[in-house]
Short mmCIF file of C-alpha atoms in Angstrom, two decimals:
data_model
loop_
_atom_site.label_atom_id
_atom_site.label_comp_id
_atom_site.label_asym_id
_atom_site.label_seq_id
_atom_site.Cartn_x
_atom_site.Cartn_y
_atom_site.Cartn_z
CA MET A 140 4.27 19.92 20.42
CA GLY A 141 2.67 17.18 17.90
CA ILE A 142 -0.92 17.44 16.47
CA GLU A 143 -3.28 15.31 18.48
CA LEU A 144 -5.65 13.30 16.16
CA SER A 145 -9.19 12.83 16.99
CA GLN A 146 -10.78 9.56 17.64
CA GLU A 147 -12.50 9.66 14.03
CA GLN A 148 -9.01 10.45 12.55
CA HIS A 149 -7.48 7.54 14.45
CA ALA A 150 -10.25 5.46 12.95
CA VAL A 151 -9.66 6.49 9.21
CA LEU A 152 -5.72 6.09 9.71
CA LYS A 153 -6.49 2.43 10.94
CA GLU A 154 -9.10 1.83 8.19
CA THR A 155 -6.82 3.08 5.29
CA ARG A 156 -3.45 1.93 6.61
CA ALA A 157 -1.00 -0.13 4.35
CA VAL A 158 -1.53 -3.81 4.41
CA ALA A 159 1.21 -6.09 5.66
CA THR A 160 1.36 -8.87 3.06
CA PRO A 161 1.67 -9.49 -0.79
CA ALA A 162 -1.57 -11.59 -0.57
CA GLU A 163 -3.51 -8.82 1.05
CA PHE A 164 -1.99 -6.19 -1.74
CA GLN A 165 -3.05 -8.51 -4.24
CA ALA A 166 -6.59 -9.22 -2.99
CA LEU A 167 -7.17 -5.26 -2.84
CA LEU A 168 -5.64 -5.03 -6.47
CA ASP A 169 -8.10 -7.76 -7.73
CA THR A 170 -11.02 -6.08 -6.11
CA ALA A 171 -9.74 -2.77 -7.74
CA ARG A 172 -8.87 -4.01 -11.04
CA SER A 173 -12.16 -3.57 -12.99
CA GLU A 174 -12.80 0.01 -11.70
CA MET A 175 -9.12 0.86 -12.22
CA ASP A 176 -9.44 -0.33 -15.95
CA ARG A 177 -12.79 1.32 -16.37
CA ILE A 178 -11.74 4.85 -15.16
CA VAL A 179 -7.84 5.19 -15.78
CA ARG A 180 -7.45 6.14 -19.32
CA GLU A 181 -3.92 7.72 -19.02
CA VAL A 182 -1.51 6.76 -16.34
CA MET A 183 0.16 9.67 -14.59
CA GLU A 184 2.92 10.18 -12.27
CA PRO A 185 3.07 12.08 -8.78
CA SER A 186 3.75 15.69 -8.98
CA GLN A 187 3.87 16.24 -5.25
CA PRO A 188 4.85 13.53 -2.62
CA VAL A 189 2.48 10.75 -2.45
CA SER A 190 2.44 11.44 1.44
CA THR A 191 0.76 14.68 0.61
CA THR A 192 -1.86 13.17 -1.52
CA LEU A 193 -2.46 10.41 0.91
CA THR A 194 -3.01 13.19 3.62
CA GLU A 195 -5.59 14.82 1.38
CA LEU A 196 -7.44 11.61 0.33
CA ARG A 197 -7.64 10.57 3.92
CA ASP A 198 -9.03 13.92 5.13
CA LEU A 199 -11.48 13.59 2.19
CA TYR A 200 -12.38 10.03 3.38
CA LEU A 201 -13.12 11.16 6.77
CA ALA A 202 -15.76 13.59 5.36
CA VAL A 203 -17.18 11.10 3.05
CA VAL A 204 -17.67 8.72 6.23
CA GLN A 205 -19.11 11.68 8.44
CA HIS A 206 -21.69 12.50 5.80
CA GLU A 207 -22.38 9.14 4.11
CA ALA A 208 -26.10 9.63 4.44
CA GLN A 209 -26.18 12.90 2.33
CA LEU A 210 -23.81 11.14 -0.04
CA ALA A 211 -25.84 8.04 -0.48
CA SER A 212 -28.83 10.21 -1.43
CA LYS A 213 -26.80 11.28 -4.49
CA ALA A 214 -25.64 7.95 -5.69
CA TYR A 215 -22.43 7.79 -3.80
CA GLY A 216 -23.10 4.81 -1.46
CA PRO A 217 -20.97 2.31 0.48
CA GLU A 218 -19.68 0.67 -2.85
CA ARG A 219 -18.07 3.85 -4.01
CA ARG A 220 -16.80 4.53 -0.30
CA ALA A 221 -15.09 0.89 -0.27
CA LEU A 222 -13.49 1.61 -3.53
CA LEU A 223 -12.09 4.95 -2.26
CA ARG A 224 -10.81 3.15 0.99
CA GLY A 225 -9.31 0.46 -0.95
CA ALA A 226 -7.57 2.82 -3.22
CA ILE A 227 -6.00 4.74 -0.17
CA GLN A 228 -4.67 1.37 1.25
CA LEU A 229 -3.20 0.42 -2.24
CA LEU A 230 -1.49 3.54 -2.40
CA ASP A 231 -0.09 3.63 0.96
CA THR A 232 1.20 0.13 0.51
CA ALA A 233 2.74 0.92 -2.94
CA ASN A 234 4.12 3.99 -1.70
CA LEU A 235 5.90 2.15 1.29
CA TRP A 236 7.12 -0.90 -0.85
CA PHE A 237 7.88 0.93 -4.08
CA GLY A 238 8.59 4.21 -2.52
CA GLU A 239 9.73 7.66 -3.99
CA GLY A 240 13.35 8.77 -4.00
CA LYS A 241 15.69 6.41 -1.85
CA ARG A 242 14.17 2.98 -1.69
CA THR A 243 12.78 2.00 1.82
CA GLY A 244 13.83 -1.45 1.45
CA ALA A 245 10.59 -2.72 2.71
CA TYR A 246 10.44 -5.09 -0.30
CA GLN A 247 14.01 -6.42 -0.29
CA VAL A 248 15.16 -9.78 0.95
CA ARG A 249 17.35 -9.30 4.09
CA PRO A 250 20.30 -11.64 4.56
CA ILE A 251 19.83 -15.03 5.94
CA ASP A 252 21.43 -14.05 9.24
CA GLN A 253 19.19 -11.07 9.67
CA VAL A 254 16.07 -13.02 8.82
CA ILE A 255 17.01 -15.87 11.51
CA LYS A 256 17.82 -12.98 13.90
CA ALA A 257 14.16 -11.43 13.25
CA SER A 258 12.59 -14.65 13.41
CA ARG A 259 13.74 -15.45 17.04
CA PRO A 260 11.04 -13.13 18.83
CA TRP A 261 8.44 -14.53 16.62
CA ARG A 262 9.34 -18.29 17.37
CA ALA A 263 9.66 -17.35 21.13
CA ARG A 264 6.28 -15.78 21.27
CA LEU A 265 4.65 -18.68 19.38
CA LYS A 266 6.25 -20.89 22.07
CA ALA A 267 4.68 -18.88 24.77
CA PHE A 268 1.44 -19.19 23.29
CA ALA A 269 1.74 -22.93 22.87
CA ASP A 270 3.16 -23.62 26.45
CA GLN A 271 -0.09 -21.93 27.90
CA ALA A 272 -2.69 -23.45 25.42
CA PHE A 273 -1.01 -26.82 25.81
CA ALA A 274 0.00 -26.65 29.41
CA PHE A 275 -1.57 -30.49 29.86
CA GLU A 276 -0.43 -31.54 26.66
CA PRO A 277 3.47 -31.50 26.45
CA ASP A 278 3.81 -33.64 23.44
CA VAL A 279 1.87 -30.98 21.64
CA ALA A 280 3.73 -28.21 23.24
CA GLU A 281 7.04 -29.43 22.40
CA GLN A 282 6.43 -29.43 18.65
CA PHE A 283 6.55 -25.39 18.95
CA ALA A 284 9.83 -25.39 20.72
CA ASP A 285 11.79 -26.34 17.70
CA VAL A 286 15.27 -24.29 17.40
CA ASN A 287 17.43 -23.62 14.51
CA THR A 288 20.51 -25.34 15.98
CA SER A 289 22.72 -25.33 12.83
CA GLY A 290 21.85 -21.65 11.89
CA THR A 291 21.54 -22.89 8.31
CA LEU A 292 19.06 -21.44 5.60
CA THR A 293 17.73 -24.85 4.95
CA GLU A 294 16.84 -25.55 8.60
CA GLU A 295 15.26 -22.01 8.96
CA THR A 296 13.14 -22.49 6.14
CA SER A 297 12.03 -25.95 7.24
CA ASP A 298 11.40 -24.81 10.50
CA LEU A 299 9.34 -21.64 9.96
CA ALA A 300 7.14 -23.73 7.40
CA MET A 301 6.50 -26.50 10.09
CA LEU A 302 5.81 -23.80 12.85
CA LEU A 303 3.39 -21.87 10.55
CA ARG A 304 1.50 -25.08 9.73
CA LEU A 305 1.47 -25.86 13.36
CA ALA A 306 -0.12 -22.50 14.27
CA GLN A 307 -2.72 -22.64 11.64
CA GLN A 308 -3.59 -26.19 12.44
CA HIS A 309 -3.97 -25.23 16.30
CA GLN A 310 -5.26 -21.56 15.69
CA ALA A 311 -8.57 -22.19 17.56
CA ARG A 312 -6.74 -23.32 20.66
CA LEU A 313 -3.99 -20.53 20.32
CA ALA A 314 -6.25 -17.72 19.46
CA PRO A 315 -7.59 -17.39 23.12
CA VAL A 316 -4.01 -16.98 24.58
CA GLY A 317 -2.96 -14.08 22.27
CA LEU A 318 -2.15 -15.37 18.70
CA THR A 319 -3.56 -13.33 15.92
CA GLU A 320 -3.89 -13.00 12.05
CA ASP A 321 -1.29 -10.24 12.18
CA PHE A 322 1.03 -12.64 13.98
CA LEU A 323 0.45 -15.46 11.59
CA ARG A 324 0.88 -12.93 8.62
CA GLU A 325 4.38 -11.96 10.26
CA GLY A 326 5.48 -15.54 10.35
CA SER A 327 4.44 -16.02 6.52
CA ALA A 328 6.39 -12.83 5.72
CA LEU A 329 9.40 -14.13 7.38
CA LEU A 330 9.14 -17.56 5.54
CA ASP A 331 8.82 -15.76 2.30
CA GLU A 332 12.01 -13.74 3.12
CA VAL A 333 13.95 -16.75 4.13
CA SER A 334 12.65 -18.65 1.11
CA GLY A 335 14.12 -16.10 -1.05
CA ARG A 336 10.90 -14.75 -2.24
CA ASP A 337 10.92 -10.95 -2.70
CA LEU A 338 7.97 -8.88 -3.12
CA LEU A 339 8.46 -8.14 -6.77
CA GLY A 340 8.68 -11.81 -7.74
CA ILE A 341 5.49 -12.60 -5.32
CA LEU A 342 3.49 -9.96 -7.21
CA GLY A 343 4.72 -11.16 -10.65
CA LEU A 344 6.76 -7.88 -11.36
CA ARG A 345 9.93 -8.45 -13.31
CA ASN A 346 11.94 -5.41 -12.32
CA ARG A 347 11.66 -2.16 -10.35
CA GLU A 348 10.40 -0.16 -13.44
CA GLU A 349 7.33 -2.55 -13.69
CA ALA A 350 6.73 -1.71 -9.88
CA MET A 351 6.81 2.05 -10.57
CA VAL A 352 4.40 1.65 -13.47
CA LEU A 353 1.90 -0.08 -10.73
CA ARG A 354 2.65 2.57 -8.38
CA ASN A 355 1.77 5.26 -11.01
CA SER A 356 -1.42 3.45 -11.95
CA ILE A 357 -2.50 3.36 -8.31
CA VAL A 358 -1.70 6.89 -7.64
CA THR A 359 -3.82 8.01 -10.57
CA TYR A 360 -6.73 5.60 -9.62
CA ALA A 361 -6.76 6.88 -6.22
CA THR A 362 -6.83 10.45 -7.21
CA LEU A 363 -9.35 10.11 -9.76
CA LEU A 364 -11.63 8.42 -7.01
CA GLY A 365 -10.76 11.38 -4.75
CA ASN A 366 -12.10 13.76 -7.39
CA GLU A 367 -15.21 11.71 -7.64
CA ALA A 368 -15.82 11.72 -3.79
CA ARG A 369 -14.91 15.50 -3.79
CA ALA A 370 -17.64 16.34 -6.51
CA ALA A 371 -20.23 14.03 -4.81
CA GLY A 372 -19.70 15.76 -1.55
CA VAL A 373 -20.15 19.27 -2.86
CA ASN A 374 -23.29 18.07 -4.88
CA ALA A 375 -24.84 16.04 -1.88
CA CYS A 376 -24.04 18.92 0.76
CA TRP A 377 -25.06 21.93 -1.57
CA ASP A 378 -27.42 23.14 1.06
CA MET A 379 -24.93 22.61 3.98
CA PRO A 380 -22.59 25.66 3.47
CA GLU A 381 -19.88 24.65 5.77
CA VAL A 382 -19.84 21.09 4.62
CA LYS A 383 -19.98 22.02 1.10
CA ARG A 384 -17.08 24.43 1.67
CA ARG A 385 -15.11 21.47 3.07
CA PHE A 386 -15.48 19.27 0.40
CA GLY A 387 -14.88 22.23 -2.19
CA ALA A 388 -11.51 23.13 -0.48
CA THR A 389 -10.17 19.57 -1.24
CA SER A 390 -7.89 19.98 -4.38
CA PHE A 391 -5.94 17.39 -6.10
CA ARG A 392 -4.66 19.95 -8.70
CA ASN A 393 -1.14 19.38 -7.87
CA ALA A 394 -1.33 15.58 -7.35
CA LEU A 395 -0.60 14.32 -10.79
CA ARG A 396 1.52 15.13 -13.92
CA ARG A 397 1.43 13.45 -17.37
CA LEU A 398 4.40 11.25 -18.29
CA ARG A 399 6.22 12.73 -21.16
CA PRO A 400 7.41 10.67 -24.03
CA LYS A 401 11.16 10.06 -24.23
CA ARG A 402 13.13 11.76 -26.69
CA ARG A 403 14.25 9.57 -29.73
CA GLY A 404 17.53 10.84 -31.26
CA SER A 405 17.39 14.41 -31.49
CA ALA A 406 13.69 14.86 -32.38
CA ALA A 407 11.76 16.78 -29.98
CA ALA A 408 8.69 15.31 -28.02
CA PRO A 409 5.52 15.99 -29.65
CA ASP A 410 4.35 18.33 -26.69
CA GLU A 411 7.38 20.29 -26.96
CA PRO A 412 8.19 23.28 -29.27
CA ALA A 413 11.15 22.90 -31.77
CA PRO A 414 14.11 24.95 -30.94
CA PRO A 415 14.50 28.26 -32.67
CA GLU A 416 16.66 28.30 -35.82
CA PRO A 417 19.77 30.05 -35.17
CA ALA A 418 20.15 33.53 -36.95
CA PRO A 419 22.37 33.26 -40.18
CA VAL A 420 26.06 34.28 -39.81
CA GLU A 421 27.65 36.75 -41.74
CA PRO A 422 30.66 35.48 -43.62
CA THR A 423 33.93 37.11 -42.56
CA GLY A 424 35.27 39.63 -44.82
CA ALA A 425 32.10 40.14 -46.79
CA PRO A 426 31.22 43.49 -48.24
CA VAL A 427 28.81 45.61 -46.26
#
């Protein structure tokens, strides 16, 4: 039997979930950048599954929200809370896109036939919105009925770009009948894929190694903010034993480990002891 989440837990999950588009991720990263540069003095890598760290961070964030008045009285106000929330979103997104172990494929460009197949439901839904919104303006509704008759990459790119422009242009008319920002973002993501723009390129990352450095920077940053929130909670709720105990029980001790420098040639890394010298070998036939 699964564990039932409370209404508050559902709200925290919704508030801290991964974002859907590179633009949203970049906006979060831009907001966090100055604080990240200030507090991250050494980038480390995960020492436990990132999903475990995310669970701990979300549980801590819930406690922070529940006791925000007490924390605000001890210099942990809305700005620090917003930074923690953004860090959890960044970490969830980076883990989804650049994941651990086997790559999830979330940022890989799909073959054109798969993108065309994925875009059909999106295009059909947009047409349904337009059919209702422009029921008495068939010339406008007809513009949303375009179909990729050739099944080619060129036509699909052109069609999606045109449909997105139309949807954005008529958003005020389409929103009341069901069009949402999430729906527009889904269309934008399809256009990115069909245009051959994968996530790494959109974010200006040259290769997977750079993506992992970014992921490690984010997990380090989020963990540091988690430690700050834990300390603030213990201090702010000092006279509330149960709440203080809850904050104090949060631990990120196993979240990170230092990145060890690579060996160069046969030299041992600076933080590793040199191997013991072998015992001298007695020459064969030597007098005793």
